[in-house]
């Protein structure tokens, strides 16, 4: 199974488990809307989450890497 399929299954399961009666989310979409239209918005939603997560991790690594990698080992670390 590909990594993307595994992530898609996790997101799909989480969407199915959400209570549709809860209040609207920040984007104004209700949980029942997401559950009903998940087949349409699934790929865009998952890609958006992956983009955000990868950017957050990259920003944290920019700060943390210099303390773990010595000057002699930093040939491939962007400055």
mmCIF file of C-alpha atoms in Angstrom:
data_model
loop_
_atom_site.group_PDB
_atom_site.id
_atom_site.type_symbol
_atom_site.label_atom_id
_atom_site.label_comp_id
_atom_site.label_asym_id
_atom_site.label_seq_id
_atom_site.Cartn_x
_atom_site.Cartn_y
_atom_site.Cartn_z
ATOM 1 C CA UNK A 1 0.000 0.000 0.000
ATOM 2 C CA UNK A 2 1.314 3.419 -0.908
ATOM 3 C CA UNK A 3 1.861 6.069 1.754
ATOM 4 C CA UNK A 4 -0.774 8.338 0.227
ATOM 5 C CA UNK A 5 -3.390 5.566 0.344
ATOM 6 C CA UNK A 6 -2.609 5.009 4.020
ATOM 7 C CA UNK A 7 -3.028 8.715 4.794
ATOM 8 C CA UNK A 8 -6.232 8.874 2.762
ATOM 9 C CA UNK A 9 -7.686 6.007 4.789
ATOM 10 C CA UNK A 10 -6.830 7.804 8.050
ATOM 11 C CA UNK A 11 -8.480 11.045 6.934
ATOM 12 C CA UNK A 12 -11.525 9.225 5.568
ATOM 13 C CA UNK A 13 -11.960 7.315 8.814
ATOM 14 C CA UNK A 14 -11.660 10.529 10.846
ATOM 15 C CA UNK A 15 -14.273 12.286 8.692
ATOM 16 C CA UNK A 16 -16.690 9.369 9.081
ATOM 17 C CA UNK A 17 -16.260 9.436 12.871
ATOM 18 C CA UNK A 18 -17.073 13.147 13.240
ATOM 19 C CA UNK A 19 -20.415 14.095 14.774
ATOM 20 C CA UNK A 20 -22.409 15.902 12.032
ATOM 21 C CA UNK A 21 -24.364 17.892 14.630
ATOM 22 C CA UNK A 22 -21.348 19.850 15.849
ATOM 23 C CA UNK A 23 -20.960 23.556 15.097
ATOM 24 C CA UNK A 24 -19.471 24.871 11.879
ATOM 25 C CA UNK A 25 -15.713 24.795 11.545
ATOM 26 C CA UNK A 26 -13.539 27.853 10.910
ATOM 27 C CA UNK A 27 -14.050 27.533 7.143
ATOM 28 C CA UNK A 28 -17.839 27.607 7.579
ATOM 29 C CA UNK A 29 -18.367 24.020 6.454
ATOM 30 C CA UNK A 30 -20.397 21.740 8.663
ATOM 31 C CA UNK A 31 -19.246 18.226 9.424
ATOM 32 C CA UNK A 32 -22.319 16.824 7.685
ATOM 33 C CA UNK A 33 -21.308 18.730 4.517
ATOM 34 C CA UNK A 34 -17.833 17.172 4.619
ATOM 35 C CA UNK A 35 -19.236 13.700 5.228
ATOM 36 C CA UNK A 36 -21.747 14.034 2.401
ATOM 37 C CA UNK A 37 -19.308 15.518 -0.143
ATOM 38 C CA UNK A 38 -16.127 13.762 0.999
ATOM 39 C CA UNK A 39 -15.665 11.954 -2.326
ATOM 40 C CA UNK A 40 -15.420 15.355 -4.045
ATOM 41 C CA UNK A 41 -13.248 17.300 -1.566
ATOM 42 C CA UNK A 42 -11.122 14.398 -0.312
ATOM 43 C CA UNK A 43 -8.006 14.853 -2.469
ATOM 44 C CA UNK A 44 -7.864 18.650 -2.118
ATOM 45 C CA UNK A 45 -8.349 18.468 1.646
ATOM 46 C CA UNK A 46 -5.688 15.821 2.142
ATOM 47 C CA UNK A 47 -3.209 17.628 -0.127
ATOM 48 C CA UNK A 48 -3.784 20.872 1.781
ATOM 49 C CA UNK A 49 -3.114 19.129 5.112
ATOM 50 C CA UNK A 50 0.036 17.489 3.752
ATOM 51 C CA UNK A 51 1.307 20.824 2.412
ATOM 52 C CA UNK A 52 0.788 22.500 5.788
ATOM 53 C CA UNK A 53 2.368 19.656 7.752
ATOM 54 C CA UNK A 54 5.423 19.490 5.476
ATOM 55 C CA UNK A 55 5.944 23.270 5.682
ATOM 56 C CA UNK A 56 5.656 23.255 9.483
ATOM 57 C CA UNK A 57 8.150 20.391 9.743
ATOM 58 C CA UNK A 58 10.559 22.084 7.326
ATOM 59 C CA UNK A 59 10.439 25.301 9.358
ATOM 60 C CA UNK A 60 11.143 23.400 12.582
ATOM 61 C CA UNK A 61 14.025 21.542 10.956
ATOM 62 C CA UNK A 62 15.583 24.806 9.747
ATOM 63 C CA UNK A 63 15.849 25.880 13.365
ATOM 64 C CA UNK A 64 16.839 22.519 14.864
ATOM 65 C CA UNK A 65 19.314 21.137 12.311
ATOM 66 C CA UNK A 66 22.222 23.494 13.021
ATOM 67 C CA UNK A 67 22.403 22.268 16.610
ATOM 68 C CA UNK A 68 22.554 18.608 15.503
ATOM 69 C CA UNK A 69 24.837 18.881 12.478
ATOM 70 C CA UNK A 70 28.398 20.096 12.828
ATOM 71 C CA UNK A 71 29.981 22.511 10.344
ATOM 72 C CA UNK A 72 31.974 19.594 8.895
ATOM 73 C CA UNK A 73 28.785 17.688 8.055
ATOM 74 C CA UNK A 74 26.619 20.506 6.715
ATOM 75 C CA UNK A 75 27.368 20.212 2.977
ATOM 76 C CA UNK A 76 23.741 19.552 2.012
ATOM 77 C CA UNK A 77 22.012 21.728 4.610
ATOM 78 C CA UNK A 78 20.677 24.953 3.031
ATOM 79 C CA UNK A 79 21.673 28.197 4.703
#
